[in-house]
Every structure is written in structure tokens, then in C-alpha cells.
mmCIF file of C-alpha atoms in Angstrom:
data_model
loop_
_atom_site.group_PDB
_atom_site.id
_atom_site.type_symbol
_atom_site.label_atom_id
_atom_site.label_comp_id
_atom_site.label_asym_id
_atom_site.label_seq_id
_atom_site.Cartn_x
_atom_site.Cartn_y
_atom_site.Cartn_z
ATOM 1 C CA MET A 1 170.693 92.125 55.887
ATOM 2 C CA THR A 2 170.539 95.738 56.851
ATOM 3 C CA ILE A 3 168.204 97.134 59.473
ATOM 4 C CA SER A 4 166.151 98.903 56.774
ATOM 5 C CA GLN A 5 165.828 95.711 54.721
ATOM 6 C CA HIS A 6 164.751 93.783 57.795
ATOM 7 C CA ALA A 7 162.123 96.415 58.546
ATOM 8 C CA GLY A 8 160.756 96.181 54.984
ATOM 9 C CA VAL A 9 160.364 92.404 55.216
ATOM 10 C CA SER A 10 158.587 92.753 58.543
ATOM 11 C CA VAL A 11 156.135 95.277 57.077
ATOM 12 C CA ARG A 12 155.333 92.970 54.153
ATOM 13 C CA LEU A 13 154.832 90.012 56.486
ATOM 14 C CA ALA A 14 152.528 92.089 58.623
ATOM 15 C CA ARG A 15 150.495 93.029 55.577
ATOM 16 C CA PHE A 16 150.181 89.413 54.497
ATOM 17 C CA ALA A 17 149.106 88.438 57.971
ATOM 18 C CA ALA A 18 146.475 91.180 58.049
ATOM 19 C CA LEU A 19 145.157 90.132 54.622
ATOM 20 C CA GLY A 20 144.937 86.522 55.740
ATOM 21 C CA ALA A 21 143.023 87.529 58.834
ATOM 22 C CA LEU A 22 140.622 89.560 56.698
ATOM 23 C CA VAL A 23 139.997 86.602 54.379
ATOM 24 C CA VAL A 24 139.298 84.362 57.363
ATOM 25 C CA LEU A 25 136.973 86.985 58.800
ATOM 26 C CA LEU A 26 135.096 87.390 55.509
ATOM 27 C CA ALA A 27 134.842 83.639 55.072
ATOM 28 C CA GLY A 28 133.390 83.405 58.547
ATOM 29 C CA CYS A 29 130.832 86.023 57.593
ATOM 30 C CA ASN A 30 130.084 83.880 54.476
ATOM 31 C CA LEU A 31 130.197 86.874 52.149
ATOM 32 C CA PHE A 32 131.714 84.790 49.355
ATOM 33 C CA GLY A 33 128.752 82.454 49.016
ATOM 34 C CA GLN A 34 125.120 81.853 49.862
ATOM 35 C CA PRO A 35 124.138 82.027 53.515
ATOM 36 C CA LYS A 36 124.325 78.681 55.162
ATOM 37 C CA LEU A 37 120.911 77.072 55.389
ATOM 38 C CA LYS A 38 119.724 76.148 58.800
ATOM 39 C CA GLU A 39 119.069 72.495 59.239
ATOM 40 C CA GLU A 40 115.360 71.738 58.954
ATOM 41 C CA ALA A 41 113.869 70.452 62.169
ATOM 42 C CA ILE A 42 112.558 66.929 61.704
ATOM 43 C CA ILE A 43 108.892 66.740 62.637
ATOM 44 C CA PRO A 44 107.148 63.374 63.145
ATOM 45 C CA PRO A 45 105.123 62.344 60.075
ATOM 46 C CA GLU A 46 101.870 62.004 61.983
ATOM 47 C CA THR A 47 102.273 65.558 63.282
ATOM 48 C CA LEU A 48 102.820 66.944 59.792
ATOM 49 C CA TYR A 49 99.899 64.950 58.442
ATOM 50 C CA GLN A 50 97.515 66.220 61.119
ATOM 51 C CA GLN A 51 98.782 69.747 60.564
ATOM 52 C CA ALA A 52 98.069 69.443 56.821
ATOM 53 C CA LEU A 53 94.586 68.103 57.541
ATOM 54 C CA GLY A 54 93.864 71.111 59.723
ATOM 55 C CA GLU A 55 95.102 73.467 57.035
ATOM 56 C CA MET A 56 92.953 71.737 54.425
ATOM 57 C CA ASP A 57 89.900 71.965 56.684
ATOM 58 C CA SER A 58 90.555 75.694 57.027
ATOM 59 C CA GLN A 59 90.938 75.952 53.238
ATOM 60 C CA ARG A 60 94.519 77.153 53.611
ATOM 61 C CA TYR A 61 95.547 75.097 50.626
ATOM 62 C CA VAL A 62 98.792 76.891 49.809
ATOM 63 C CA THR A 63 100.047 76.309 53.349
ATOM 64 C CA ALA A 64 98.801 72.730 53.252
ATOM 65 C CA VAL A 65 100.793 72.008 50.075
ATOM 66 C CA GLY A 66 103.958 73.221 51.807
ATOM 67 C CA THR A 67 103.260 71.010 54.816
ATOM 68 C CA LEU A 68 102.559 67.988 52.634
ATOM 69 C CA GLN A 69 105.754 68.523 50.675
ATOM 70 C CA LYS A 70 107.684 68.735 53.940
ATOM 71 C CA LEU A 71 106.112 65.452 55.013
ATOM 72 C CA GLU A 72 107.200 63.749 51.797
ATOM 73 C CA ARG A 73 110.658 65.307 51.963
ATOM 74 C CA GLN A 74 111.373 64.414 55.591
ATOM 75 C CA HIS A 75 109.691 61.006 55.571
ATOM 76 C CA PRO A 76 109.801 59.584 52.016
ATOM 77 C CA PHE A 77 108.761 56.113 53.186
ATOM 78 C CA SER A 78 106.062 57.183 55.613
ATOM 79 C CA GLU A 79 102.726 55.411 55.736
ATOM 80 C CA PHE A 80 101.119 58.849 55.223
ATOM 81 C CA ASN A 81 102.742 59.477 51.845
ATOM 82 C CA GLU A 82 99.958 58.048 49.704
ATOM 83 C CA LYS A 83 97.346 60.225 51.383
ATOM 84 C CA ALA A 84 99.720 63.179 51.275
ATOM 85 C CA LYS A 85 100.098 62.893 47.490
ATOM 86 C CA LEU A 86 96.346 62.641 47.095
ATOM 87 C CA MET A 87 95.810 65.727 49.250
ATOM 88 C CA GLU A 88 98.505 67.613 47.367
ATOM 89 C CA THR A 89 96.750 66.921 44.056
ATOM 90 C CA TYR A 90 93.451 68.173 45.437
ATOM 91 C CA ALA A 91 94.952 71.252 47.115
ATOM 92 C CA ASN A 92 96.735 72.359 43.939
ATOM 93 C CA TYR A 93 93.531 71.857 41.969
ATOM 94 C CA ARG A 94 91.514 73.937 44.441
ATOM 95 C CA ILE A 95 93.866 76.923 44.241
ATOM 96 C CA GLY A 96 94.007 76.800 40.446
ATOM 97 C CA LYS A 97 97.567 75.530 40.157
ATOM 98 C CA PHE A 98 96.464 73.159 37.439
ATOM 99 C CA ASP A 99 99.887 72.209 36.073
ATOM 100 C CA GLU A 100 101.077 71.331 39.586
ATOM 101 C CA ALA A 101 97.897 69.331 40.168
ATOM 102 C CA ILE A 102 98.473 67.368 36.947
ATOM 103 C CA LEU A 103 102.064 66.590 37.949
ATOM 104 C CA ALA A 104 100.949 65.520 41.435
ATOM 105 C CA ALA A 105 98.248 63.322 39.899
ATOM 106 C CA ASP A 106 100.750 61.683 37.561
ATOM 107 C CA ARG A 107 103.089 60.952 40.476
ATOM 108 C CA TYR A 108 100.255 59.405 42.440
ATOM 109 C CA LEU A 109 99.091 57.266 39.509
ATOM 110 C CA ALA A 110 102.649 56.071 38.871
ATOM 111 C CA LEU A 111 103.233 55.097 42.499
ATOM 112 C CA TYR A 112 99.783 53.737 43.379
ATOM 113 C CA PRO A 113 98.217 52.373 40.161
ATOM 114 C CA SER A 114 96.023 49.904 42.079
ATOM 115 C CA SER A 115 94.665 52.367 44.617
ATOM 116 C CA LYS A 116 90.908 52.710 44.971
ATOM 117 C CA GLU A 117 91.456 56.462 44.647
ATOM 118 C CA VAL A 118 92.718 56.191 41.062
ATOM 119 C CA PRO A 119 89.360 57.228 39.485
ATOM 120 C CA TYR A 120 89.245 60.296 41.734
ATOM 121 C CA VAL A 121 92.828 61.281 40.974
ATOM 122 C CA MET A 122 92.179 60.882 37.249
ATOM 123 C CA TYR A 123 89.063 63.014 37.658
ATOM 124 C CA LEU A 124 91.104 65.766 39.327
ATOM 125 C CA LYS A 125 93.633 65.505 36.523
ATOM 126 C CA GLY A 126 90.911 65.767 33.884
ATOM 127 C CA ASN A 127 89.390 68.755 35.654
ATOM 128 C CA SER A 128 92.805 70.411 35.788
ATOM 129 C CA TYR A 129 93.030 70.155 32.010
ATOM 130 C CA PHE A 130 89.416 71.235 31.628
ATOM 131 C CA GLY A 131 90.003 74.306 33.776
ATOM 132 C CA GLN A 132 92.639 75.503 31.317
ATOM 133 C CA ILE A 133 90.573 75.227 28.133
ATOM 134 C CA LYS A 134 90.699 78.525 26.286
ATOM 135 C CA ASP A 135 88.543 79.952 23.512
ATOM 136 C CA ILE A 136 88.620 78.315 20.080
ATOM 137 C CA THR A 137 91.186 80.789 18.736
ATOM 138 C CA ARG A 138 93.885 79.158 20.893
ATOM 139 C CA ASP A 139 95.743 75.868 20.526
ATOM 140 C CA GLN A 140 93.456 73.053 21.640
ATOM 141 C CA GLN A 141 95.975 70.530 23.005
ATOM 142 C CA ILE A 142 94.559 71.078 26.492
ATOM 143 C CA SER A 143 91.113 70.098 25.179
ATOM 144 C CA ARG A 144 92.567 66.903 23.710
ATOM 145 C CA ASP A 145 94.278 66.082 27.005
ATOM 146 C CA ALA A 146 90.992 66.600 28.865
ATOM 147 C CA ILE A 147 89.173 64.366 26.369
ATOM 148 C CA ASP A 148 91.787 61.613 26.716
ATOM 149 C CA THR A 149 91.627 61.713 30.516
ATOM 150 C CA TYR A 150 87.829 61.756 30.733
ATOM 151 C CA SER A 151 87.613 58.973 28.147
ATOM 152 C CA LEU A 152 89.846 56.782 30.330
ATOM 153 C CA ILE A 153 87.588 57.378 33.329
ATOM 154 C CA ILE A 154 84.453 56.554 31.329
ATOM 155 C CA SER A 155 85.910 53.386 29.771
ATOM 156 C CA ASN A 156 87.822 52.041 32.780
ATOM 157 C CA TYR A 157 85.576 53.193 35.629
ATOM 158 C CA PRO A 158 82.073 53.523 34.145
ATOM 159 C CA LYS A 159 80.379 52.899 37.494
ATOM 160 C CA SER A 160 82.493 55.328 39.470
ATOM 161 C CA ASP A 161 81.090 58.489 41.026
ATOM 162 C CA TYR A 162 83.006 60.542 38.479
ATOM 163 C CA ALA A 163 81.951 58.932 35.186
ATOM 164 C CA LYS A 164 78.769 60.979 34.686
ATOM 165 C CA ASP A 165 80.447 64.343 35.233
ATOM 166 C CA ALA A 166 83.328 63.169 33.043
ATOM 167 C CA LYS A 167 80.826 62.491 30.231
ATOM 168 C CA ASP A 168 79.292 65.949 30.575
ATOM 169 C CA LYS A 169 82.660 67.685 30.488
ATOM 170 C CA LEU A 170 83.857 65.416 27.697
ATOM 171 C CA THR A 171 80.943 66.671 25.578
ATOM 172 C CA ILE A 172 81.999 70.271 26.210
ATOM 173 C CA ALA A 173 85.648 69.544 25.403
ATOM 174 C CA VAL A 174 84.684 67.769 22.177
ATOM 175 C CA ASP A 175 82.511 70.727 21.214
ATOM 176 C CA GLN A 176 85.508 72.954 21.806
ATOM 177 C CA LEU A 177 87.627 70.943 19.363
ATOM 178 C CA ALA A 178 84.837 70.908 16.803
ATOM 179 C CA GLY A 179 84.487 74.663 17.173
ATOM 180 C CA LYS A 180 88.186 75.088 16.454
ATOM 181 C CA GLU A 181 87.913 73.001 13.272
ATOM 182 C CA MET A 182 84.882 75.010 12.164
ATOM 183 C CA SER A 183 86.670 78.286 12.775
ATOM 184 C CA VAL A 184 89.625 77.241 10.629
ATOM 185 C CA GLY A 185 87.319 75.776 7.981
ATOM 186 C CA ARG A 186 85.347 79.017 7.693
ATOM 187 C CA TYR A 187 88.622 80.898 7.290
ATOM 188 C CA TYR A 188 89.669 78.667 4.394
ATOM 189 C CA LEU A 189 86.200 78.864 2.864
ATOM 190 C CA GLY A 190 86.209 82.643 3.020
ATOM 191 C CA ASN A 191 89.584 82.733 1.275
ATOM 192 C CA GLY A 192 88.532 80.370 -1.494
ATOM 193 C CA ASN A 193 90.704 77.475 -0.322
ATOM 194 C CA TYR A 194 87.890 74.976 -0.743
ATOM 195 C CA PRO A 195 89.860 71.702 -0.445
ATOM 196 C CA ALA A 196 91.323 72.801 2.912
ATOM 197 C CA ALA A 197 87.882 73.942 4.080
ATOM 198 C CA ILE A 198 86.344 70.594 3.092
ATOM 199 C CA ASN A 199 89.019 68.750 5.069
ATOM 200 C CA ARG A 200 88.171 70.718 8.227
ATOM 201 C CA PHE A 201 84.408 70.367 7.864
ATOM 202 C CA THR A 202 84.775 66.642 7.153
ATOM 203 C CA VAL A 203 86.678 66.199 10.432
ATOM 204 C CA VAL A 204 83.746 67.749 12.292
ATOM 205 C CA ALA A 205 81.183 65.675 10.393
ATOM 206 C CA THR A 206 82.990 62.362 10.888
ATOM 207 C CA GLN A 207 84.748 62.737 14.254
ATOM 208 C CA PHE A 208 82.537 65.124 16.222
ATOM 209 C CA GLN A 209 79.029 64.010 15.344
ATOM 210 C CA THR A 210 77.718 64.755 18.839
ATOM 211 C CA SER A 211 78.921 68.352 18.766
ATOM 212 C CA THR A 212 76.657 71.346 18.296
ATOM 213 C CA HIS A 213 78.528 72.138 15.077
ATOM 214 C CA ILE A 214 77.512 69.056 13.090
ATOM 215 C CA GLU A 215 74.611 70.689 11.221
ATOM 216 C CA GLU A 216 76.633 73.680 10.066
ATOM 217 C CA ALA A 217 79.531 71.387 9.106
ATOM 218 C CA LEU A 218 77.260 69.435 6.717
ATOM 219 C CA TYR A 219 75.911 72.660 5.251
ATOM 220 C CA ARG A 220 79.431 74.013 4.750
ATOM 221 C CA LEU A 221 80.362 70.749 3.017
ATOM 222 C CA THR A 222 77.436 71.312 0.668
ATOM 223 C CA GLU A 223 78.611 74.855 0.024
ATOM 224 C CA ALA A 224 82.312 74.073 -0.439
ATOM 225 C CA ASN A 225 81.750 71.047 -2.666
ATOM 226 C CA LEU A 226 79.424 73.032 -4.894
ATOM 227 C CA ALA A 227 82.078 75.740 -5.197
ATOM 228 C CA LEU A 228 84.496 73.082 -6.498
ATOM 229 C CA GLY A 229 81.914 71.620 -8.870
ATOM 230 C CA LEU A 230 81.654 68.403 -6.850
ATOM 231 C CA VAL A 231 77.881 68.303 -7.172
ATOM 232 C CA SER A 232 77.431 64.675 -6.090
ATOM 233 C CA GLU A 233 79.356 65.267 -2.851
ATOM 234 C CA ALA A 234 77.338 68.416 -2.210
ATOM 235 C CA GLN A 235 74.095 66.516 -2.749
ATOM 236 C CA THR A 236 75.218 63.801 -0.353
ATOM 237 C CA ALA A 237 76.155 66.263 2.396
ATOM 238 C CA ALA A 238 72.766 67.968 2.065
ATOM 239 C CA ALA A 239 70.910 64.643 2.016
ATOM 240 C CA VAL A 240 72.655 63.468 5.188
ATOM 241 C CA LEU A 241 71.865 66.816 6.819
ATOM 242 C CA GLY A 242 68.202 66.577 5.823
ATOM 243 C CA HIS A 243 67.882 62.958 6.925
ATOM 244 C CA ASN A 244 69.340 63.535 10.380
ATOM 245 C CA TYR A 245 68.104 67.091 10.981
ATOM 246 C CA PRO A 246 65.056 67.648 8.759
ATOM 247 C CA GLN A 247 63.872 70.694 10.731
ATOM 248 C CA SER A 248 67.267 72.369 10.762
ATOM 249 C CA ASN A 249 67.599 75.846 9.291
ATOM 250 C CA TRP A 250 70.970 74.703 7.947
ATOM 251 C CA TYR A 251 69.167 72.035 5.912
ATOM 252 C CA LYS A 252 66.799 74.629 4.464
ATOM 253 C CA GLN A 253 69.785 76.697 3.363
ATOM 254 C CA ALA A 254 71.498 73.643 1.862
ATOM 255 C CA PHE A 255 68.313 72.662 0.000
ATOM 256 C CA ASP A 256 67.957 76.172 -1.428
ATOM 257 C CA LEU A 257 71.628 76.260 -2.412
ATOM 258 C CA LEU A 258 71.250 73.034 -4.408
ATOM 259 C CA ALA A 259 67.999 74.191 -5.950
ATOM 260 C CA LYS A 260 69.808 77.176 -7.469
ATOM 261 C CA GLN A 261 71.971 74.647 -9.316
ATOM 262 C CA GLY A 262 68.931 72.691 -10.464
ATOM 263 C CA VAL A 263 69.636 69.665 -8.243
ATOM 264 C CA SER A 264 68.281 68.258 -4.975
ATOM 265 C CA PRO A 265 69.712 66.397 -1.976
ATOM 266 C CA GLN A 266 70.619 62.818 -2.867
ATOM 267 C CA VAL A 267 72.968 60.303 -1.270
ATOM 268 C CA ASN A 268 75.797 58.978 -3.371
ATOM 269 C CA PRO A 269 76.481 55.510 -1.856
ATOM 270 C CA SER A 270 80.168 55.711 -2.778
ATOM 271 C CA SER A 271 80.654 58.973 -0.853
ATOM 272 C CA SER A 272 82.464 58.811 2.473
ATOM 273 C CA LEU A 273 79.690 60.989 3.890
ATOM 274 C CA ALA A 274 77.002 58.396 3.094
ATOM 275 C CA GLN A 275 77.833 56.409 6.223
ATOM 276 C CA LEU A 276 76.797 59.393 8.340
ATOM 277 C CA LYS A 277 73.154 58.836 7.449
ATOM 278 C CA GLN A 278 71.545 57.650 10.683
ATOM 279 C CA GLY A 279 68.458 55.486 11.239
#
């Protein structure tokens, strides 16, 4: 090997060595990946629990949720975990993170189904659904979820502190569903799709009898059935309306509507609406 060849090899080796050093340096700086996470300091569970309590007392619920999650993460078998999950449900509910509150409630109910706090957790879950109920133009699945949750509280824990409020909110949620059915039914009625309208109004009349929409639903059934020539069904709807709500303005309108056809309210015993006649 000549001197010039030897020099060329040495230069190439030097370059490789420099490149290797640079790679090592860059790797040390961790530029090829995410920064290394610092190890989380382990804090005793009782310390974290007391810290979360203090944060809850100060209404710093967002911070409290973080502390409670740290407690569960660092000490998954701690004696404080049940209370921590309960507090996490409440904290998320208070700050309006309803989906997170529902998930936390479901975790609690799955892990502690026999806890005395179950009615309260279910109540928080129901309220988290209730807090998301939108106007009747939106999808009403949230209303159905609220109804299902409140119904469980009322049936399984009727003497609990939460049953009465659950009944009140259940009434509102049911009214919301009935309002949605009425809205769709009026749309069909206005477009001359009478069978579809009748289906919607019948749902309100048969399934949501305690709603504020029941009187109008029976009137609309009178109207839609008359439009289809189903006079007997129209008479029955009006008769049921008059029997249950004799002073209703909707009944007066139904009576007048039938009178224009030369008929009056009368129950047809074979009609599915006949069973709605109360008292």
C-alpha cells in the first residue's frame, strides 16, 4: 500500500469515527425519540387521599381528579381506592365533565356493587345524563339513558334520599322524549303522511301518558285519523280526550272537528286507544 492510499484509508476511518461519535452524542441528547419521562415519586396513599380531600373542600375539582387518579395509579390496592373512585365521580360531575363522571360511576358500580353508596353513585350517573339533555330537535338517546338510570334508582332504592329527585327529573326526561315524538308527528302530519303521524302520536298517548303532551297527542290522533277516513278511531281518540280532560281546549277543538263531519266523540271498544280511558 502506498503512502497516499494509506492516508486515504485513515481519512475515511476518521470520518466514520466522527460520525459514530455524533450518533452517540445525539442519542445521549435523545433527539431521536421522546424525552425520557422522569420517574414519578411515590407518595403514600393516605397523603394523596388527604390532599384530594383538601382540594375538594376548596372546590379545586380538576386538581382533585388528578390527585385521585395518581392515588389509584400508584396504589391500585389501597384501602382508599373505593372512596377515591366515589370522589372522582362527584368531582367530574361538579365540573361538568359528564362523560367522565359516567365512566367513573360505571367503574365504581362494577367494582363495588354492594356498597351503601350505590344509590348515590347511580344518582350522579343519572344527573350526568340529565345534564346533557338537549332540545327536542336533537337525538334523545341521552334522555333515554337518564330515564333508565332514574328508573333503576326508583325501583331498587325507593326509600333512598335520591328517589324523590329522581322521580322529578324522570318526569322531565319523559316529557322530553314525548316532545320529540310530537315534533316528528307534527312534521309528518303537515306533510300529509298521516300513517306515520298516527304512529308517533300513538307512542305519546300510550307510552307517555304522564307527559304534558298527552292532550295534544289525542287531538292530533283525532285529526290524523279523520284525514284518513278512519272515523271510528277519530271518535275514540276524542272520547278518551274528553273523558280524561273534559275542560281541555284540545278536547273542544276535537269535538268541533268531529262535529264538522256530523259525528261526535264515542269509544270504539275494539280500538287500541279505548284502554286509555281512565276512571
